[in-house]
């Protein structure tokens, strides 16, 4: 009888942390999310009426919702506070830059508090958020970077083409050349896990329409986790309470700044018991700095528009990396080095990330 062969132990997994706004999408999506409650209020103030049947007036019509300031009011107030705060800080090193970013947490929390106090999202339901996300993706108001789905074994790579996985394909962790399992975590300071999930589910449905009798491709089916803030009470009869949950508890607050992302990464990896896994963080802007320099490899999703200018908030990140003397190299030249605060790699899209082998680690 031939000796029994012991199967090789699987390689430790790759822990892949992805920013959402500007990384998985081409631009920030908060204004699109914020448009949902304004549209709902407009419909409540001016409900559509039947052209043939007059709408009877109720004996005691409900009071109209309280007026809201435009969303630009909240944005302008935040930017003014940040500008005043920035003048008091001089950052010439990575440690001083990270300390400055951490010091803005109170400003972010105050901004969230203003939105909560105004009741902007009060009464919004999960269905409202999902339908708003589907409309935004369908109309092109929110554009998702093609090829992200290849990170979990769907499609044909960076172009976003190819077919959905069949019964024999590994869905959820996605295999690489080395067979290393891949755990994908979307990590965002965005205001709604439901919004992020619905945007990406809508993008999957658009790219990979399911045949009759087949379940749709969703983040849940693919095993992708979303770590972000959430609106409290989306499933209640009266809709959301208009508040965000607090990821770190009542005293610790929510996911407000990049340092909070770094904390989640550290706690996540620490909870794995030091499995020897390979950690990769992909982000587009300076708000992701702590994740980019804290993982084994940080990838700046730089992107480029036609005139060669860096997309979105990436130009600020590039300035910060240069000022802090963090080397930045094209991901196609990666040769197995760890970053850990000394270097960051940049990519124009998911095809370059996947083709570099950077997700496979040391193999």
Steps between C-alpha positions, in 0.01 A plus 500: 500500500650838405570735788234752585594847379428789730345787304707820513386759748325795335695822486397772742239721345537846351305758697397757241362828636330726245389859536166572332460863390749581225657152513223259410316795345642774281399779736351575840137385529385678815309771312307229312412329828397834652270572205270216609339674801462827307314317222279326755409829665421656164259216420331533839451873451378460140356148462409396145127514430289302255416702185146356491403478865542796733673418824266549796637730766533326835307665786822540697791519256836406651738780578764541227848390595727762647714676240855380460804705408658390173768237533754757389441671837639199685791465258593869517485505881729198518749638248518832683573326831765280336671797336523681834634187669760437229675835546617395847688191383833460322561151364843404376512130585274197475445492876401868511266453202328205667472698824337787311253265333410354839446851638218563251283230656313750717419706188365194322290402800360853527408491132315171546325648804376797296347266243342290775360805681346626176324165453618473141454123478206473739226280354719352227455123461731227374289477185547873439879461520506191276276659236706819513819301445349309208385825337839665552686209340245463220519869409877514521498741794711247690762322289674189629852422378484206264684186601458513879295182487804307381637540853249234609534275198225651283557608139803509282731744678556871498283581201190384684421254221460127514237280650366449847641198684345162442432224748861390499652840569613615840282792592557711807875493546626487144808295425827638367800345336623368833162374617502744788147560629386858477280672758348825375389771742356831381596758761343844479409809700195532273169542679328179405596136467166454323592765241841348427353151468213616278730697267731203442212252475340724236829512310525120511143466375577736212821321399383144562123467457393164636314243295153390594508285810849610601561707813653843436864575574521702819767600748343265752513207258864580422595515867608865489473680832411868533627694802349849511258716692128426478180698535313383808145369453487449123271200550266663752144583400566873504841473338836612629539701817735726307806394701807296420607205707829514690739228383723536805212537746331801658821642641732395217287645222471400138729459203584865449861525377777300339643418842178315577557292187850425623359391835254263331781350292715443808213347697396287203847360445555459873181300522642251253748390763801593292425255219794623297266639237590764247324836544430739213321835521372681189386861524484813287540796735687635798220380727637150442856586596513297820372189325738546208809521718384254767447187290759278336422677174312822436367575152401853404214469250610807315302475180548758227274711285572566135719807552725307737376665819457281806136423583308618806692550824801309372707809424498597869611150595785523252614829654486351850700192401766719342516737796526210745767331286298184448618349174231438240552244221284363223339174604622330183852521638418320824750227578383362833595793724304595808402864543424562867545878489802505274333469162159498333416371154264672257263360238269644236244223533423151622661336200840632607443390861400147399775466242776605739473195727486732799192323637688171519763620745807287543328191362 
